[in-house]
Short mmCIF file of C-alpha atoms and ligand atoms in Angstrom, two decimals:
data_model
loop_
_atom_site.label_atom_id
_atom_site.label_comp_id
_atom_site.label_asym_id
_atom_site.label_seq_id
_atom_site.Cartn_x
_atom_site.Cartn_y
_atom_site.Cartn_z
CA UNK L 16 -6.16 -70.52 60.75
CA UNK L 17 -5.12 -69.28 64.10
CA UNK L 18 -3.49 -65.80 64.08
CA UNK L 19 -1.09 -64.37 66.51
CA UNK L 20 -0.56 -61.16 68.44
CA UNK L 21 2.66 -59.54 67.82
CA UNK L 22 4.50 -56.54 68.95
CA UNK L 23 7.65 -54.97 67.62
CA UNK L 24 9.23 -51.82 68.65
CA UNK L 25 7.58 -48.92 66.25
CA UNK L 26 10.44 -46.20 66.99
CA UNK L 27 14.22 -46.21 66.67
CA UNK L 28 16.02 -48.41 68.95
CA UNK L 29 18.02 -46.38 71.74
CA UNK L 30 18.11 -43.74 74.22
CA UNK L 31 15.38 -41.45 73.60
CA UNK L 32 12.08 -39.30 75.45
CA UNK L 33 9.65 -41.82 74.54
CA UNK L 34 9.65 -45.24 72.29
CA UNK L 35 6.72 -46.38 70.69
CA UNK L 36 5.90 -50.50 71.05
CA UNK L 37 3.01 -51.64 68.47
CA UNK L 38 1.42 -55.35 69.20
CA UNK L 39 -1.39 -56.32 66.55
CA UNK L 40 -3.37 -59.21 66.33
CA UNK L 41 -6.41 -60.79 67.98
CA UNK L 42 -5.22 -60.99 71.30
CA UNK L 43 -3.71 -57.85 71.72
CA UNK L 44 -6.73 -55.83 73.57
CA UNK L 45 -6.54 -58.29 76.58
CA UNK L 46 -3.17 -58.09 76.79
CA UNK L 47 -3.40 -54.35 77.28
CA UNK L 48 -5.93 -54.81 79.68
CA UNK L 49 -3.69 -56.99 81.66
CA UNK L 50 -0.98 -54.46 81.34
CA UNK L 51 -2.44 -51.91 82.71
CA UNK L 52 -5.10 -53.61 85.04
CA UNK L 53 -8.28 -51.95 83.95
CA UNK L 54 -10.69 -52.04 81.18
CA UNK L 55 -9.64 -50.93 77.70
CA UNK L 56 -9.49 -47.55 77.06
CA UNK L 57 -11.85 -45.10 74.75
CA UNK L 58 -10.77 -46.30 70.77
CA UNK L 59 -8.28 -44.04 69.50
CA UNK L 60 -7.62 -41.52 72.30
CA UNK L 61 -4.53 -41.31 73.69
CA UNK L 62 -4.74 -42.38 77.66
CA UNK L 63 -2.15 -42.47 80.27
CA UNK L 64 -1.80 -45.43 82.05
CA UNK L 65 0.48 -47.57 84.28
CA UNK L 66 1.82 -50.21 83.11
CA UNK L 67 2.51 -53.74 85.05
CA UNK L 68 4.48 -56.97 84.65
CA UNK L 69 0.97 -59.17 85.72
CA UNK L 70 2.99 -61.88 86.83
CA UNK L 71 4.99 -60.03 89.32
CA UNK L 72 3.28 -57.14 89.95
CA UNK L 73 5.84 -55.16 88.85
CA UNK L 74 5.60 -51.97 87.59
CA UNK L 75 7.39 -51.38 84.42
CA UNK L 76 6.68 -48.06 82.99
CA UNK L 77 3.85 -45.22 83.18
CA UNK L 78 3.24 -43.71 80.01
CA UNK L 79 0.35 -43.14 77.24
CA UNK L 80 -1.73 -45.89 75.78
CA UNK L 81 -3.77 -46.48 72.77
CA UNK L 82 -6.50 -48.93 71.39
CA UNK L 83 -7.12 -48.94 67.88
CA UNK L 84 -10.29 -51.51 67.41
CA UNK L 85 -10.52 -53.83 64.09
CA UNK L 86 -10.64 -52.79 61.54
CA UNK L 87 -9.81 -49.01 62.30
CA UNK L 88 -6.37 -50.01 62.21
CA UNK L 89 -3.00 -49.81 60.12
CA UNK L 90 -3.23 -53.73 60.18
CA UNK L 91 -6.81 -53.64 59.88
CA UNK L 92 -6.42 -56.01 63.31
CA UNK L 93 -6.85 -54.85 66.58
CA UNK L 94 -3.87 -52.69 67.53
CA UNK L 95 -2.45 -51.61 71.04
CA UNK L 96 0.38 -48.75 71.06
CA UNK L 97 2.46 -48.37 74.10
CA UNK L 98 4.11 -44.72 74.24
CA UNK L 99 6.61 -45.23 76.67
CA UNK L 100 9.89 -43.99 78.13
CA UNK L 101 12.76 -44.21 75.50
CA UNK L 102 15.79 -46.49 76.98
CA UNK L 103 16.60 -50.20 77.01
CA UNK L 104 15.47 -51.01 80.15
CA UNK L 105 12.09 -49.88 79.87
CA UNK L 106 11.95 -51.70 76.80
CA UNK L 107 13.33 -54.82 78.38
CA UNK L 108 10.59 -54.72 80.78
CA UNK L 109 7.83 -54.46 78.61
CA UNK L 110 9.27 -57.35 75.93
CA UNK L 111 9.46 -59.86 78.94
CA UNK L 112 5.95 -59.09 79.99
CA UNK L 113 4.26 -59.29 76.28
CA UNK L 114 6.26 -62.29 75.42
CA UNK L 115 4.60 -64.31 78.91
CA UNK L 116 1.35 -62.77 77.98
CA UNK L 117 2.00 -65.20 74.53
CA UNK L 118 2.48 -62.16 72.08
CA UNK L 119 5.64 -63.12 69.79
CA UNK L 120 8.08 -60.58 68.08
CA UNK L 121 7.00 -59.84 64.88
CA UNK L 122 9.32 -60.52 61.60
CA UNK L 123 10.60 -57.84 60.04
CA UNK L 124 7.57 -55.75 57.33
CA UNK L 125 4.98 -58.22 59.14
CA UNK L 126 2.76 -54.85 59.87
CA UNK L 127 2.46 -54.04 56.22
CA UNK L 128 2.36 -57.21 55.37
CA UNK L 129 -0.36 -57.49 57.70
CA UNK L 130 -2.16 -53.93 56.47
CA UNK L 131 -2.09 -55.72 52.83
CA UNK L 132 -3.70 -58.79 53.66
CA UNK L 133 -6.61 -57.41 55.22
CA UNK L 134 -6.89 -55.06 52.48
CA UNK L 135 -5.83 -51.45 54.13
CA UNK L 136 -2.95 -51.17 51.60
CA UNK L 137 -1.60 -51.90 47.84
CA UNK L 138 1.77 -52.83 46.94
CA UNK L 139 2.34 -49.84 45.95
CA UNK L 140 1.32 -47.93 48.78
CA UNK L 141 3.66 -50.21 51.09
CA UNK L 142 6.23 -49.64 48.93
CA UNK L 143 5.68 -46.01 49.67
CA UNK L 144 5.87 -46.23 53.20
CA UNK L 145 9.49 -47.76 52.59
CA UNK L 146 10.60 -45.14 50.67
CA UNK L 147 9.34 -42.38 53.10
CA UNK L 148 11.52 -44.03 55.65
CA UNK L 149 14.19 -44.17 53.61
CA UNK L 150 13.70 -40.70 52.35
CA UNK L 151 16.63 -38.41 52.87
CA UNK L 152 15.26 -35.10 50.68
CA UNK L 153 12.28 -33.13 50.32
CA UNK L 154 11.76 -34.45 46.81
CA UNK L 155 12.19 -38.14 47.36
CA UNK L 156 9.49 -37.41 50.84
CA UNK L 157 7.10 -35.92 48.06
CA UNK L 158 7.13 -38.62 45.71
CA UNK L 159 6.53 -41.47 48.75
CA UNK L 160 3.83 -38.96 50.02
CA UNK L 161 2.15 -39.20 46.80
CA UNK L 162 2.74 -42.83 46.20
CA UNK L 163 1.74 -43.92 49.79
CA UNK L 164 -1.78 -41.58 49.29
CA UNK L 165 -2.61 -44.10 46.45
CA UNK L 166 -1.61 -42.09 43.13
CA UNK L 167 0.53 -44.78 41.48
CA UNK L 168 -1.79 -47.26 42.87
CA UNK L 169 -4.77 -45.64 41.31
CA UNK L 170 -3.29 -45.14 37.91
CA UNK L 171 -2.40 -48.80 37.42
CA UNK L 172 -6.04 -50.35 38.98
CA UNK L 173 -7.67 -47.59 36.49
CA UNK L 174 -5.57 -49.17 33.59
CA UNK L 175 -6.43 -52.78 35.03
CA UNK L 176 -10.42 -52.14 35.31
CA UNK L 177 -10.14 -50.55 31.32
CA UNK L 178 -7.65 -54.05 30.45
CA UNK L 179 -10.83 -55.97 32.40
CA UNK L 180 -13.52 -54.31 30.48
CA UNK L 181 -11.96 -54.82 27.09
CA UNK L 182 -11.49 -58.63 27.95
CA UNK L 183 -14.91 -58.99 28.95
CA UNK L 184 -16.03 -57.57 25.72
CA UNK L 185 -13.90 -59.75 23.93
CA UNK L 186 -14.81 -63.38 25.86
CA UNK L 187 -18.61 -61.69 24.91
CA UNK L 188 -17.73 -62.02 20.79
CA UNK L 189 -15.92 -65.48 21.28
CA UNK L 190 -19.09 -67.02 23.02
CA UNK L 191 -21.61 -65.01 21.13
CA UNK L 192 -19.82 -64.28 17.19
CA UNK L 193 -21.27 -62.10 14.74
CA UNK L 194 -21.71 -64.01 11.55
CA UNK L 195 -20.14 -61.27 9.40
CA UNK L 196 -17.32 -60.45 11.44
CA UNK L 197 -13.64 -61.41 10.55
CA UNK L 198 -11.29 -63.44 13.10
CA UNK L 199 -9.17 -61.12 15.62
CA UNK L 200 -9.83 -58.29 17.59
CA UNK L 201 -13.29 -56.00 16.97
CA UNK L 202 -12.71 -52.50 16.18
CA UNK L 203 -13.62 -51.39 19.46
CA UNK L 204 -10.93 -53.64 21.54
CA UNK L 205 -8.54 -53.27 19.81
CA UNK L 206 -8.94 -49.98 19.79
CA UNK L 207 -8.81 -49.97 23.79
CA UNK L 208 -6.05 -52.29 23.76
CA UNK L 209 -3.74 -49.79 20.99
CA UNK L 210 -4.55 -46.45 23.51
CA UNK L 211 -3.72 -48.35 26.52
CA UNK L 212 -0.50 -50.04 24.81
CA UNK L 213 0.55 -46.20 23.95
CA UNK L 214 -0.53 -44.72 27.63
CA UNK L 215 2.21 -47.61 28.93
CA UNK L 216 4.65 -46.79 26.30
CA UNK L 217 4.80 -43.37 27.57
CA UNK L 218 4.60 -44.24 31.28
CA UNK L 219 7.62 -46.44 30.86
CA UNK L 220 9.66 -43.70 28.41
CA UNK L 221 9.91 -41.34 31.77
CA UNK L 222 13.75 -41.32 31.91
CA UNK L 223 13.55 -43.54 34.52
CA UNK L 224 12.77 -40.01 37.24
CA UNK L 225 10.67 -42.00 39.52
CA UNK L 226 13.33 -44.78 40.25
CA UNK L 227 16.29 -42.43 40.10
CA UNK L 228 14.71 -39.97 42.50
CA UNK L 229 14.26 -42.56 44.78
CA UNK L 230 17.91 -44.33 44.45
CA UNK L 231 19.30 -41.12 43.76
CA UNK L 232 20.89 -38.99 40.78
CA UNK L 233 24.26 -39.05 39.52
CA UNK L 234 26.57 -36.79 38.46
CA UNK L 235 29.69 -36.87 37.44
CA UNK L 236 32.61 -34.31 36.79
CA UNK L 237 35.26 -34.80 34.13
CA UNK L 238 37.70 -33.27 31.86
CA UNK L 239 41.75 -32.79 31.64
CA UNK L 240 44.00 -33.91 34.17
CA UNK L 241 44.91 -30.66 36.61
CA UNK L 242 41.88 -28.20 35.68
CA UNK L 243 40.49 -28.23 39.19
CA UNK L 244 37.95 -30.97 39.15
CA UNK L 245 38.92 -32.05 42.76
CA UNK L 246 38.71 -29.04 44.02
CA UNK L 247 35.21 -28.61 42.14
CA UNK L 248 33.63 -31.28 43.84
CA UNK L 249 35.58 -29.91 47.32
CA UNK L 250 33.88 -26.59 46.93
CA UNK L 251 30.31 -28.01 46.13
CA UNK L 252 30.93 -30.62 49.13
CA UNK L 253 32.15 -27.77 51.46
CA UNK L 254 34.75 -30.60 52.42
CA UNK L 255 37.87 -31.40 51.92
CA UNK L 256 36.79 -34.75 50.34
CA UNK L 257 39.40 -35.43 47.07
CA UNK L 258 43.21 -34.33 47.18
CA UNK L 259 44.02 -31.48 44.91
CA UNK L 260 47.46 -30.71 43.69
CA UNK L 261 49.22 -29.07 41.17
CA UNK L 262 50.59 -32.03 39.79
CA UNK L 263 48.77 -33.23 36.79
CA UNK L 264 46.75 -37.09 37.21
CA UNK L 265 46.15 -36.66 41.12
CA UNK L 266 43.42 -38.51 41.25
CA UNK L 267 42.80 -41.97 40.47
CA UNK L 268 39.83 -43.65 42.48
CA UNK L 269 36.33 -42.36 41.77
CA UNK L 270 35.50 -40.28 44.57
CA UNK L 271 31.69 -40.09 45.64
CA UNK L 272 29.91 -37.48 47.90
CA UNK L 273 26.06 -37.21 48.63
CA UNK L 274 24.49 -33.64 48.33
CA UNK L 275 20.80 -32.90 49.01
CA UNK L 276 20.67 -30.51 46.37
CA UNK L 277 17.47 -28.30 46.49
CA UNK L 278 15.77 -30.94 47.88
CA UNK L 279 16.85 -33.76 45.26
CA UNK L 280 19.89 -36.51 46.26
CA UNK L 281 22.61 -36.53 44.24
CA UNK L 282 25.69 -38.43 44.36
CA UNK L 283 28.80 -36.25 43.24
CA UNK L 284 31.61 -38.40 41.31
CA UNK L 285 35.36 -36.77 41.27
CA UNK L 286 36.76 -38.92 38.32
CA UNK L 287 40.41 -39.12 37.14
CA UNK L 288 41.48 -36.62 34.74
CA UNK L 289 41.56 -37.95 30.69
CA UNK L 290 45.25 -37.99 28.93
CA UNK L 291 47.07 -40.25 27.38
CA UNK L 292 48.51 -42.16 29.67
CA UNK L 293 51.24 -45.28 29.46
CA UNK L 294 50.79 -45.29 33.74
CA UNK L 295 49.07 -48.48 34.06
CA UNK L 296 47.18 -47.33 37.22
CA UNK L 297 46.50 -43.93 35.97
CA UNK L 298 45.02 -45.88 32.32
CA UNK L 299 42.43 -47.75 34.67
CA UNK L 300 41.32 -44.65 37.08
CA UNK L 301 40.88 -43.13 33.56
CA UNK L 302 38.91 -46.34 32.06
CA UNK L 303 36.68 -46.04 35.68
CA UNK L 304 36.34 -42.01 35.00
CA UNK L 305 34.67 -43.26 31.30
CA UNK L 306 32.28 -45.40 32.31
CA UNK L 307 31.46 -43.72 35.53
CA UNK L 308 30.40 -40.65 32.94
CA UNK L 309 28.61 -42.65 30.61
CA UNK L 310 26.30 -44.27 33.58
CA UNK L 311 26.59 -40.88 35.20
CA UNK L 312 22.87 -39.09 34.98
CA UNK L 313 24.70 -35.62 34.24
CA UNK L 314 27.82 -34.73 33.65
CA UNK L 315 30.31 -31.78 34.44
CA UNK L 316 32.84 -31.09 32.22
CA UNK L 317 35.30 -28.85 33.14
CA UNK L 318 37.73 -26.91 31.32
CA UNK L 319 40.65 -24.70 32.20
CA UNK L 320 40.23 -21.16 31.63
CA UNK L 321 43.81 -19.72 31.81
CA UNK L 322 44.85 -22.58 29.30
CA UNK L 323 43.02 -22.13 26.22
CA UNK L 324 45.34 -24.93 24.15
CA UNK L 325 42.46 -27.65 26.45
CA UNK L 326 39.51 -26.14 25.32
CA UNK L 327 39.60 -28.16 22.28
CA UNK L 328 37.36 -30.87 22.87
CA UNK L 329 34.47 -28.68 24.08
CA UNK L 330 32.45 -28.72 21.21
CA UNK L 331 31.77 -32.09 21.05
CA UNK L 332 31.09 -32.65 24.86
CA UNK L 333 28.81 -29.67 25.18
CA UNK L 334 26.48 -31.49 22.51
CA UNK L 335 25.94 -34.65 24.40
CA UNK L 336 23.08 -34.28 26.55
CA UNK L 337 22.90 -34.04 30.11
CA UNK L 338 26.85 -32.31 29.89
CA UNK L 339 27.01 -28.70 31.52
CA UNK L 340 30.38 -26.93 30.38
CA UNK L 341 32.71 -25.40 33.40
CA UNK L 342 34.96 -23.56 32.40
CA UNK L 343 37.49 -23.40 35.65
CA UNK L 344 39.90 -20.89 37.10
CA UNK L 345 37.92 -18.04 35.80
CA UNK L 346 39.81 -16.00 38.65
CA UNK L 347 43.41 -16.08 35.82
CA UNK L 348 41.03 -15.25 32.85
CA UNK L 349 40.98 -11.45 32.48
CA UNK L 350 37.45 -10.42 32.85
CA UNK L 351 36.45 -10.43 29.04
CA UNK L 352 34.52 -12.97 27.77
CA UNK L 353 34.35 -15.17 31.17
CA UNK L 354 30.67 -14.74 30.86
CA UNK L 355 28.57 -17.76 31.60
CA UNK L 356 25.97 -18.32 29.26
CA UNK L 357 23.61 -21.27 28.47
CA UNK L 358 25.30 -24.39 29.54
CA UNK L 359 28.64 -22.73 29.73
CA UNK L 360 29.51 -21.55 32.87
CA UNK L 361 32.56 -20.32 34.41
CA UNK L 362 33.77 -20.10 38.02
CA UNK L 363 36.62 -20.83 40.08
CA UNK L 364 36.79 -23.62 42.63
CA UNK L 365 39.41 -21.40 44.06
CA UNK L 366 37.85 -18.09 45.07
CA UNK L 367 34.26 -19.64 44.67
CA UNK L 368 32.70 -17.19 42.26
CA UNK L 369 30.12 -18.55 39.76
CA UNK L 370 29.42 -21.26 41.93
CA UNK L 371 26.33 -20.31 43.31
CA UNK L 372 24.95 -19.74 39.28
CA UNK L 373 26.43 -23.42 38.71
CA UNK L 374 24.70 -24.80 41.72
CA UNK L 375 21.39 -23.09 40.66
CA UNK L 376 22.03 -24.17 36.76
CA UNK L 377 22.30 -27.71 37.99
CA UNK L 378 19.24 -28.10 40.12
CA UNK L 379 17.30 -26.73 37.67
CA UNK L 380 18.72 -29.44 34.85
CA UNK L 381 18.11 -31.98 37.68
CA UNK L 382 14.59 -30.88 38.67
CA UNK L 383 13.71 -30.71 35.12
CA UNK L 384 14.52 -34.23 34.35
CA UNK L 385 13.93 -35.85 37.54
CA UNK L 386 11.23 -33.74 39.41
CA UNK L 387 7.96 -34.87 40.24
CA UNK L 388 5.37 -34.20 37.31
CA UNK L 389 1.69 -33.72 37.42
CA UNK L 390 1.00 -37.86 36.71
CA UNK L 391 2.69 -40.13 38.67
CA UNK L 392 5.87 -42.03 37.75
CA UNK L 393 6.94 -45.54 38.17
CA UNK L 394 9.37 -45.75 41.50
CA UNK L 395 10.90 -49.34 40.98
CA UNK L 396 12.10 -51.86 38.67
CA UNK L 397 9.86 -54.31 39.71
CA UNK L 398 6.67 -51.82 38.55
CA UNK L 399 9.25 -51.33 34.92
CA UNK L 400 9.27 -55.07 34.67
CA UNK L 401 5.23 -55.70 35.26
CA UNK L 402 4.58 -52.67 32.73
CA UNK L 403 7.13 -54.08 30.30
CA UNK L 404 5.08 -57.75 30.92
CA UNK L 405 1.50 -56.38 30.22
CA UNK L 406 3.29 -53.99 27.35
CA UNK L 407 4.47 -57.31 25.44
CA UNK L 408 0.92 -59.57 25.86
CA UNK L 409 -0.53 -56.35 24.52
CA UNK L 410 0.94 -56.05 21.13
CA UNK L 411 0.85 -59.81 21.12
CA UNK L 412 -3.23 -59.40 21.73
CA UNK L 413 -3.33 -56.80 19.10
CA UNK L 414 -1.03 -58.91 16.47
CA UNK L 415 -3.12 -62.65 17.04
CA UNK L 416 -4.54 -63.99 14.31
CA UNK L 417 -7.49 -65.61 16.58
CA UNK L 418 -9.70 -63.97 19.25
CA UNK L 419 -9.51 -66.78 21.73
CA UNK L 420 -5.12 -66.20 21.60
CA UNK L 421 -6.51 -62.75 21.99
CA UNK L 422 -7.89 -63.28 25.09
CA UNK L 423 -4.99 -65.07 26.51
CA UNK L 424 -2.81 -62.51 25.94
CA UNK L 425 -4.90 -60.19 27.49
CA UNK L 426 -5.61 -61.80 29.97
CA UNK L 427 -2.04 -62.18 30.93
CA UNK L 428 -1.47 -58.64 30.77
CA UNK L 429 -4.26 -57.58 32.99
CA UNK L 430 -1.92 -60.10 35.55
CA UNK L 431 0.97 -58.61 35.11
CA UNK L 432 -0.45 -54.86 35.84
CA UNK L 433 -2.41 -56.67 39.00
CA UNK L 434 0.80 -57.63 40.16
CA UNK L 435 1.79 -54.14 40.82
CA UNK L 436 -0.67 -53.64 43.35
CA UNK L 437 -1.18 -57.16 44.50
CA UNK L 438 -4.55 -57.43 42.96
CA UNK L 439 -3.56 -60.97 42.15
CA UNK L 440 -2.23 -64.47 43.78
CA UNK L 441 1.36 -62.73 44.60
CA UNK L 442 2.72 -64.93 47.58
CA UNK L 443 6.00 -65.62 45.91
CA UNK L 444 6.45 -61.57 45.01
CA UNK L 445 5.37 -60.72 49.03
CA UNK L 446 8.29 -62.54 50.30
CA UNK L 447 10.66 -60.70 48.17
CA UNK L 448 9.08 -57.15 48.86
CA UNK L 449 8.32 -57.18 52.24
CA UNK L 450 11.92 -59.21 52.90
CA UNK L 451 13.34 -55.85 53.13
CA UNK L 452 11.55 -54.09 55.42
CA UNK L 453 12.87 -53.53 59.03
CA UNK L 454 11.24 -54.88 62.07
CA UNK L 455 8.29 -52.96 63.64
CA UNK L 456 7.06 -51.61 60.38
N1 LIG J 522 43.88 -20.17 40.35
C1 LIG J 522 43.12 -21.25 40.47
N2 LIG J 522 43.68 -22.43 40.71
C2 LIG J 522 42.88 -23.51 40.83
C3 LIG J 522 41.47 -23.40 40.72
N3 LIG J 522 40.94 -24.65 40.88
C4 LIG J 522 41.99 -25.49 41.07
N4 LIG J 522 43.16 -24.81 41.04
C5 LIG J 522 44.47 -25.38 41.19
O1 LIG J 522 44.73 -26.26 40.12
C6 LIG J 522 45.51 -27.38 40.54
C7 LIG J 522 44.80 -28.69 40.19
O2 LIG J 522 43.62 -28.79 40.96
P1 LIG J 522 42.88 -30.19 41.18
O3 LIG J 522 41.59 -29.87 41.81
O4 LIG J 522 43.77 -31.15 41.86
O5 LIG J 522 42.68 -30.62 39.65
P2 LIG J 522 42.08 -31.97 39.08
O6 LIG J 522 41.33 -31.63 37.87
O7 LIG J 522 41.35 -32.71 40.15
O8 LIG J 522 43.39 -32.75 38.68
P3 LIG J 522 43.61 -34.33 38.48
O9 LIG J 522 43.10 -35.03 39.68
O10 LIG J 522 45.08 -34.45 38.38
O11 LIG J 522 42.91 -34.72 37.23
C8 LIG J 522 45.72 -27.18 42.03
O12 LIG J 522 46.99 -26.62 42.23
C9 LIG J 522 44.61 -26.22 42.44
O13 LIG J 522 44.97 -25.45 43.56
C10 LIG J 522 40.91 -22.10 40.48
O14 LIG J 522 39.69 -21.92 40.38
N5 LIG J 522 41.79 -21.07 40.36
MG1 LIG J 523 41.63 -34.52 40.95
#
């Protein structure tokens, strides 16, 4: 099958110092060579060069080359980087003279899809490379660091190569049976299949951190109309997002703002205060405050200090988990017993006090349950689904009443966990992951 040379711009599109262009494939080192006029440069060293339209003559650009030789490459294919000036018309130039020198644009992930087939990269470690892009915190950067250095990847094949071992013992007992053993499993598979059926159980029962870390946490603030949840989310914003006013049932719409929040996203939700209500729009910006709490990661529920009539229904939110109590407009309470304490804490949106012990409370709750831990954690649904896959075929190995259904249902697991990586015949899973990639990556 004949493969072709593509290129793609690397860097952001635009204005800049210098853009990056990345060709791979097998024709790419004598299209540099035409470029530039001379032989190819030393493998891997950076080498500045002028560049020329070879039709023409033209010069298009002068800036740094590199040659990165199969199969030293992130494609594992010969790869050419051009380090040129940033701007459209360079970039102009240079497409019009690769696309007459037969290189085509590439589609977009066709890199990485490219670094996968030739066996530089796992799934998983693709996926990573996504998700650093994408990365907007330090914490979400750590976990795509971690994933794209193989962690996740490793964990899984580790899992696969015990699944692998166990089947091979088992295909060993259906060819070659002992006379006096019973039907099933042998002691010693199924006793690999049990620990490995508990390691996924565990894996999967993470709270979901990897994925949310990745998509993002969210938290949501509710309680009576008029105790100052508005100007709550205003003061942790540092914008004037939501409208506050001293009329009771202000807000209606759910009102959303992003905060990197020592280093972890989370999406803030300003939710319509709860009452009894007969307002037909107010009863439905109340039904959306409900349900955005009950999908909401965490939740702040905030009280009014100076009105102790609303502190009623404290009791019973402080005991759901993943609630911290504010207690609001601690700046009317005189200064006895407005001291925070465990998940209580009280400050005033108006003056600011206690806000920076509520800010600190919070990221701790949120690194707690959604911070990277010492073993890696699943990132996306479509790992949860695989894991949930090979989960099932396990207990249904461990429950067969024959060895040979045994070994089908292992067999079927040790898929489903090679589909994570892409250690099996995936094509109709590549077009779906690497659909979403952007061009030149
Ligand atoms: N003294 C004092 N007043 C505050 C404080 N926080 C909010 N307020 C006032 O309380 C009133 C209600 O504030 P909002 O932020 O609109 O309250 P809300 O909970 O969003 O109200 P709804 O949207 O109606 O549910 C406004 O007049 C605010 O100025 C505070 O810490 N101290
Ligand atoms: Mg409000």
């Amino acid at each position: 099958m004949q493969i072709d040379s593509i290129f793609a711009l690397a860097s952001a599109a635009g204005r800049a110092g210098i853009q990056v262009i990345r060709l791979s494939g097998p024709g790419v080192g004598a299209v540099l060579t035409r470029l530039t006029a001379r032989p190819l440069p030393k493998p891997r060293l950076a080498t500045l060069a002028r560049l020329f339209n070879p039709q023409s003559g033209d010069l298009l650009d002068e800036g740094l080359v590199l040659w990165f030789p199969a199969p030293g490459s992130f494609t594992g294919e010969d790869v050419v980087e051009l380090q040129v000036h940033g701007g459209r018309a360079v970039l102009q130039a240079i497409t019009e003279a690769l696309l007459s020198l037969g290189l085509r644009p590439a589609e977009p992930g066709e890199f990485s899809r490219r670094a996968f087939e030739s066996g530089r990269l796992d799934l998983t470690e693709i996926e990573a490379i996504a998700d650093l892009v994408d990365a907007e915190t330090a914490a979400q950067r750590h976990q795509a660091l971690r994933q794209m250095d193989g962690a996740l990847g490793r964990l899984y094949e580790g899992w696969r190569t015990v699944l692998v071992r166990a089947l091979a013992h088992l295909e060993a007992e259906i060819d070659f049976p002992e006379e006096d053993l019973p039907g099933g499993l042998s002691t010693v598979v199924r006793e690999q299949i049990a620990n490995l059926s508990k390691q996924l159980s565990d894996h999967l029962a993470d709270g979901q951190r990897g994925e949310r870390l990745r998509s993002g946490i969210t938290v949501a603030i509710l309680g009576a109309p008029n105790v100052g949840k508005s100007s709550l989310l205003n003061r942790l914003a540092q914008r004037d997002v939501a409208i506050v006013s001293p009329i009771a049932g202000t807000t209606r719409d759910i009102i959303e703002v992003h905060l990197d929040l020592g280093g972890y996203p989370v999406t803030l939700c300003d939710t319509a205060g709860l009452r009894e209500s007969s307002d037909p729009v107010e009863v439905e910006g109340i039904r959306r405050a409900l349900a955005r709490s009950e999908a909401a990661d965490l939740r702040l529920f905030v009280m009014d200090g100076s009105n102790p009539s609303g502190m009623n229904d404290v009791s019973a939110m402080n005991h759901r988990s993943g609630t911290l109590v504010v207690v609001n407009k601690a700046d009317l309470i005189a200064d006895s017993g407005s001291v925070s304490s465990g998940d209580t804490r009280f400050v005033s949106a108006q003056t600011g006090a206690g806000l920076d012990g509520l800010l600190a409370v919070l990221t701790e709750e949120v690194s707690r349950r959604f911070g990277l831990r010492s073993e890696p954690s699943l990132t996306r649904s479509r790992h949860r689904l695989a894991l949930r896959d090979c989960l099932d075929h396990l207990q249904r190995a461990l429950s067969a009443p024959l060895s040979d259904l045994a070994a089908e249902d292992v067999r079927l697991a040790v898929r489903a966990l090679g589909s994570i990586t892409g250690r099996v015949d995936v094509e109709d899973l590549l077009d779906v992951i690497f659909r979403d990639f952007c061009i030149g990556k």
